[in-house]
PDB file of C-alpha atoms in Angstrom:
ATOM      1  CA  ASP A   1     -61.296  -3.318 179.998  1.00 94.00           C
ATOM      2  CA  ARG A   2     -57.867  -2.022 180.961  1.00 95.00           C
ATOM      3  CA  ALA A   3     -59.354   0.379 183.547  1.00 97.00           C
ATOM      4  CA  ALA A   4     -61.548  -2.321 185.110  1.00 97.00           C
ATOM      5  CA  ARG A   5     -58.650  -4.780 185.264  1.00 96.00           C
ATOM      6  CA  THR A   6     -56.520  -2.161 187.000  1.00 97.00           C
ATOM      7  CA  VAL A   7     -59.259  -1.518 189.565  1.00 97.00           C
ATOM      8  CA  VAL A   8     -59.718  -5.243 190.238  1.00 97.00           C
ATOM      9  CA  GLU A   9     -56.018  -6.079 190.398  1.00 96.00           C
ATOM     10  CA  LYS A  10     -54.817  -3.055 192.372  1.00 97.00           C
ATOM     11  CA  HIS A  11     -57.955  -2.195 194.384  1.00 97.00           C
ATOM     12  CA  THR A  12     -57.792   1.382 193.146  1.00 98.00           C
ATOM     13  CA  SER A  13     -59.905   3.694 191.012  1.00 98.00           C
ATOM     14  CA  ALA A  14     -59.876   4.688 187.347  1.00 98.00           C
ATOM     15  CA  ARG A  15     -61.767   7.172 185.232  1.00 97.00           C
ATOM     16  CA  VAL A  16     -62.738   6.606 181.615  1.00 96.00           C
ATOM     17  CA  GLY A  17     -64.536   9.600 180.130  1.00 94.00           C
ATOM     18  CA  LYS A  18     -67.480  10.355 182.411  1.00 95.00           C
ATOM     19  CA  ILE A  19     -67.421   6.922 184.059  1.00 97.00           C
ATOM     20  CA  THR A  20     -65.523   6.235 187.265  1.00 98.00           C
ATOM     21  CA  LEU A  21     -64.638   2.718 188.386  1.00 98.00           C
ATOM     22  CA  TYR A  22     -63.510   2.220 191.958  1.00 98.00           C
ATOM     23  CA  TRP A  23     -62.874  -0.500 194.529  1.00 98.00           C
ATOM     24  CA  LYS A  24     -64.593  -0.522 197.896  1.00 98.00           C
ATOM     25  CA  ASP A  25     -65.164  -3.318 200.421  1.00 97.00           C
ATOM     26  CA  GLY A  26     -64.312  -6.120 197.993  1.00 96.00           C
ATOM     27  CA  LYS A  27     -66.538  -4.773 195.222  1.00 97.00           C
ATOM     28  CA  MET A  28     -66.023  -2.798 192.046  1.00 98.00           C
ATOM     29  CA  PHE A  29     -68.387   0.114 191.551  1.00 98.00           C
ATOM     30  CA  MET A  30     -69.145   1.947 188.341  1.00 98.00           C
ATOM     31  CA  ARG A  31     -70.234   5.544 188.951  1.00 98.00           C
ATOM     32  CA  LEU A  32     -72.343   6.800 186.058  1.00 98.00           C
ATOM     33  CA  PRO A  33     -72.622  10.427 184.902  1.00 97.00           C
ATOM     34  CA  SER A  34     -75.899  10.628 186.876  1.00 97.00           C
ATOM     35  CA  GLU A  35     -73.946   9.655 190.033  1.00 97.00           C
ATOM     36  CA  ARG A  36     -75.905   6.384 190.237  1.00 98.00           C
ATOM     37  CA  GLU A  37     -73.645   3.399 190.803  1.00 98.00           C
ATOM     38  CA  LEU A  38     -73.554  -0.153 189.502  1.00 98.00           C
ATOM     39  CA  CYS A  39     -71.964  -2.758 191.762  1.00 97.00           C
ATOM     40  CA  TYR A  40     -69.944  -5.815 190.731  1.00 97.00           C
ATOM     41  CA  LEU A  41     -69.678  -8.274 193.635  1.00 97.00           C
ATOM     42  CA  SER A  42     -66.401 -10.006 194.461  1.00 96.00           C
ATOM     43  CA  PRO A  43     -64.666  -9.168 191.181  1.00 97.00           C
ATOM     44  CA  ARG A  44     -61.494 -11.035 190.278  1.00 96.00           C
ATOM     45  CA  ILE A  45     -59.382 -11.934 187.296  1.00 96.00           C
ATOM     46  CA  VAL A  46     -60.358 -15.401 186.039  1.00 95.00           C
ATOM     47  CA  GLU A  47     -59.487 -17.671 183.152  1.00 91.00           C
ATOM     48  CA  ASN A  48     -62.280 -17.667 180.592  1.00 87.00           C
ATOM     49  CA  ARG A  49     -63.467 -20.531 178.377  1.00 85.00           C
ATOM     50  CA  PHE A  50     -60.892 -19.568 175.720  1.00 89.00           C
ATOM     51  CA  GLY A  51     -57.974 -19.830 178.141  1.00 90.00           C
ATOM     52  CA  ASN A  52     -57.520 -16.062 178.376  1.00 90.00           C
ATOM     53  CA  SER A  53     -57.936 -13.867 181.419  1.00 92.00           C
ATOM     54  CA  SER A  54     -61.093 -11.871 181.968  1.00 93.00           C
ATOM     55  CA  ILE A  55     -62.929 -10.217 184.812  1.00 96.00           C
ATOM     56  CA  GLY A  56     -65.283 -12.405 186.821  1.00 95.00           C
ATOM     57  CA  PHE A  57     -67.809 -11.294 189.410  1.00 96.00           C
ATOM     58  CA  MET A  58     -70.581 -12.902 191.420  1.00 96.00           C
ATOM     59  CA  ASN A  59     -74.064 -12.483 189.988  1.00 94.00           C
ATOM     60  CA  ALA A  60     -77.491 -13.734 191.046  1.00 93.00           C
ATOM     61  CA  LEU A  61     -79.121 -16.419 188.924  1.00 90.00           C
ATOM     62  CA  LYS A  62     -82.823 -17.245 188.829  1.00 89.00           C
ATOM     63  CA  GLY A  63     -83.832 -18.418 192.258  1.00 90.00           C
ATOM     64  CA  GLY A  64     -81.230 -16.207 193.922  1.00 87.00           C
ATOM     65  CA  LYS A  65     -78.268 -18.576 193.681  1.00 94.00           C
ATOM     66  CA  MET A  66     -74.975 -16.753 193.133  1.00 95.00           C
ATOM     67  CA  ALA A  67     -72.602 -17.767 190.337  1.00 95.00           C
ATOM     68  CA  LEU A  68     -69.400 -16.438 188.822  1.00 93.00           C
ATOM     69  CA  GLN A  69     -70.067 -14.470 185.637  1.00 92.00           C
ATOM     70  CA  GLU A  70     -67.424 -13.332 183.161  1.00 93.00           C
ATOM     71  CA  THR A  71     -67.314  -9.843 181.775  1.00 92.00           C
ATOM     72  CA  TRP A  72     -64.980  -7.738 179.684  1.00 89.00           C
ATOM     73  CA  GLY A  73     -64.620  -4.152 178.543  1.00 90.00           C
ATOM     74  CA  ALA A  74     -67.300  -4.206 175.838  1.00 93.00           C
ATOM     75  CA  THR A  75     -69.890  -5.592 178.264  1.00 94.00           C
ATOM     76  CA  LEU A  76     -68.967  -2.994 180.876  1.00 96.00           C
ATOM     77  CA  VAL A  77     -69.452  -0.274 178.232  1.00 96.00           C
ATOM     78  CA  GLU A  78     -72.846  -1.805 177.382  1.00 97.00           C
ATOM     79  CA  ASN A  79     -73.765  -1.775 181.099  1.00 97.00           C
ATOM     80  CA  ALA A  80     -72.819   1.913 181.341  1.00 97.00           C
ATOM     81  CA  THR A  81     -74.690   2.784 178.152  1.00 96.00           C
ATOM     82  CA  GLN A  82     -77.892   0.965 179.102  1.00 96.00           C
ATOM     83  CA  ALA A  83     -77.808   2.289 182.672  1.00 97.00           C
ATOM     84  CA  THR A  84     -77.306   5.860 181.427  1.00 96.00           C
ATOM     85  CA  ALA A  85     -80.189   5.428 178.972  1.00 95.00           C
ATOM     86  CA  ARG A  86     -82.347   4.253 181.879  1.00 95.00           C
ATOM     87  CA  ASP A  87     -81.349   7.306 183.914  1.00 97.00           C
ATOM     88  CA  LEU A  88     -82.292   9.592 180.994  1.00 96.00           C
ATOM     89  CA  LEU A  89     -85.665   7.850 180.624  1.00 96.00           C
ATOM     90  CA  ALA A  90     -86.331   8.148 184.364  1.00 96.00           C
ATOM     91  CA  ASN A  91     -85.484  11.863 184.221  1.00 96.00           C
ATOM     92  CA  GLY A  92     -87.847  12.346 181.280  1.00 97.00           C
ATOM     93  CA  MET A  93     -90.631  10.461 183.037  1.00 97.00           C
ATOM     94  CA  LYS A  94     -90.201  12.588 186.154  1.00 97.00           C
ATOM     95  CA  ASN A  95     -90.373  15.734 184.008  1.00 97.00           C
ATOM     96  CA  LEU A  96     -93.512  14.488 182.231  1.00 97.00           C
ATOM     97  CA  GLU A  97     -95.292  13.674 185.488  1.00 97.00           C
ATOM     98  CA  GLY A  98     -94.276  17.069 186.870  1.00 97.00           C
ATOM     99  CA  ARG A  99     -96.073  18.686 183.926  1.00 97.00           C
ATOM    100  CA  GLY A 100     -99.265  16.668 184.477  1.00 96.00           C
ATOM    101  CA  TYR A 101     -98.753  13.834 181.997  1.00 97.00           C
ATOM    102  CA  ARG A 102    -100.027  10.531 183.411  1.00 96.00           C
ATOM    103  CA  ILE A 103     -97.648   7.674 182.575  1.00 97.00           C
ATOM    104  CA  VAL A 104     -99.455   4.337 182.684  1.00 96.00           C
ATOM    105  CA  PHE A 105     -96.411   2.211 181.823  1.00 94.00           C
ATOM    106  CA  HIS A 106     -93.126   2.216 179.992  1.00 92.00           C
ATOM    107  CA  VAL A 107     -91.526  -0.343 177.709  1.00 88.00           C
ATOM    108  CA  HIS A 108     -87.752  -0.158 177.236  1.00 85.00           C
ATOM    109  CA  ASP A 109     -87.352   3.388 175.867  1.00 87.00           C
ATOM    110  CA  GLU A 110     -91.029   4.303 175.495  1.00 91.00           C
ATOM    111  CA  CYS A 111     -93.406   6.105 177.839  1.00 92.00           C
ATOM    112  CA  VAL A 112     -97.073   5.299 177.417  1.00 94.00           C
ATOM    113  CA  MET A 113     -99.372   8.008 178.698  1.00 95.00           C
ATOM    114  CA  GLU A 114    -103.098   8.563 178.929  1.00 94.00           C
ATOM    115  CA  ALA A 115    -104.389  12.093 178.617  1.00 92.00           C
ATOM    116  CA  PRO A 116    -107.837  13.610 178.350  1.00 91.00           C
ATOM    117  CA  GLU A 117    -108.830  15.209 175.054  1.00 91.00           C
ATOM    118  CA  GLY A 118    -107.343  18.679 174.778  1.00 93.00           C
ATOM    119  CA  PHE A 119    -104.528  18.116 177.280  1.00 95.00           C
ATOM    120  CA  GLY A 120    -100.974  18.641 176.034  1.00 95.00           C
ATOM    121  CA  SER A 121     -99.614  17.351 172.763  1.00 95.00           C
ATOM    122  CA  VAL A 122     -97.171  14.830 171.362  1.00 95.00           C
ATOM    123  CA  GLU A 123     -94.851  17.705 170.479  1.00 97.00           C
ATOM    124  CA  GLU A 124     -94.936  19.065 174.027  1.00 97.00           C
ATOM    125  CA  ALA A 125     -94.353  15.614 175.550  1.00 97.00           C
ATOM    126  CA  CYS A 126     -91.379  15.063 173.226  1.00 97.00           C
ATOM    127  CA  ALA A 127     -89.942  18.468 174.141  1.00 97.00           C
ATOM    128  CA  ILE A 128     -90.296  17.638 177.850  1.00 97.00           C
ATOM    129  CA  MET A 129     -88.603  14.249 177.342  1.00 96.00           C
ATOM    130  CA  SER A 130     -85.721  16.043 175.585  1.00 96.00           C
ATOM    131  CA  ILE A 131     -84.858  18.273 178.548  1.00 96.00           C
ATOM    132  CA  GLN A 132     -81.360  17.345 179.612  1.00 95.00           C
ATOM    133  CA  PRO A 133     -80.615  16.725 183.278  1.00 97.00           C
ATOM    134  CA  ASP A 134     -77.725  18.775 184.692  1.00 96.00           C
ATOM    135  CA  TRP A 135     -75.356  15.798 184.421  1.00 96.00           C
ATOM    136  CA  ALA A 136     -76.038  15.455 180.663  1.00 96.00           C
ATOM    137  CA  ARG A 137     -75.957  19.101 179.535  1.00 93.00           C
ATOM    138  CA  ASP A 138     -73.650  18.311 176.592  1.00 91.00           C
ATOM    139  CA  LEU A 139     -75.656  15.291 175.403  1.00 93.00           C
ATOM    140  CA  PRO A 140     -78.001  15.957 172.482  1.00 93.00           C
ATOM    141  CA  LEU A 141     -81.397  14.454 173.299  1.00 94.00           C
ATOM    142  CA  ARG A 142     -84.426  14.103 171.081  1.00 95.00           C
ATOM    143  CA  ALA A 143     -87.685  12.233 171.540  1.00 95.00           C
ATOM    144  CA  ASP A 144     -90.227  11.011 169.015  1.00 94.00           C
ATOM    145  CA  GLY A 145     -93.823  10.176 169.717  1.00 93.00           C
ATOM    146  CA  ALA A 146     -97.226   9.409 168.328  1.00 92.00           C
ATOM    147  CA  GLU A 147    -100.818   9.800 169.452  1.00 92.00           C
ATOM    148  CA  MET A 148    -102.929   6.637 169.384  1.00 90.00           C
ATOM    149  CA  MET A 149    -106.257   5.489 170.736  1.00 87.00           C
ATOM    150  CA  TYR A 150    -104.603   2.320 172.110  1.00 85.00           C
ATOM    151  CA  TYR A 151    -101.024   1.142 172.572  1.00 83.00           C
ATOM    152  CA  GLN A 152     -99.262  -0.345 169.603  1.00 80.00           C
ATOM    153  CA  LYS A 153     -95.621  -0.680 168.667  1.00 74.00           C
ATOM    154  CA  SER A 154     -94.860   2.030 166.120  1.00 64.00           C
TER     155      SER A 154
END
């Protein structure tokens, strides 16, 4: 929260761990460890519903209308965490497809694949999903899986 407030108030940059926040062209960007960036449009310090200050930014509502949305440090950490998890899943999916696994869809943190009898194994797919991208070399990754005749939540 303190880093984001500094970026918004002083139009500067700040680093927190492996996350960089910076100001550019009236926007605050969050650079993730993967180098992908999240963008917060027209950020500013606003008064929240409790009478305290918080960070506000413009966000699209259903139908495309823009509205001011409040955020704070914990939500920014959640954004970084979820976006990094997505980047790890995308990396794993790319690795799976590169090894011949056919992904038919994914749900949150699960890849659903179809494979002919005798092709690959759950253990191999999990090992492939656990390969760390260069930007996450120090992050312990592990995948679990199951073989089923049809998709079901396990």
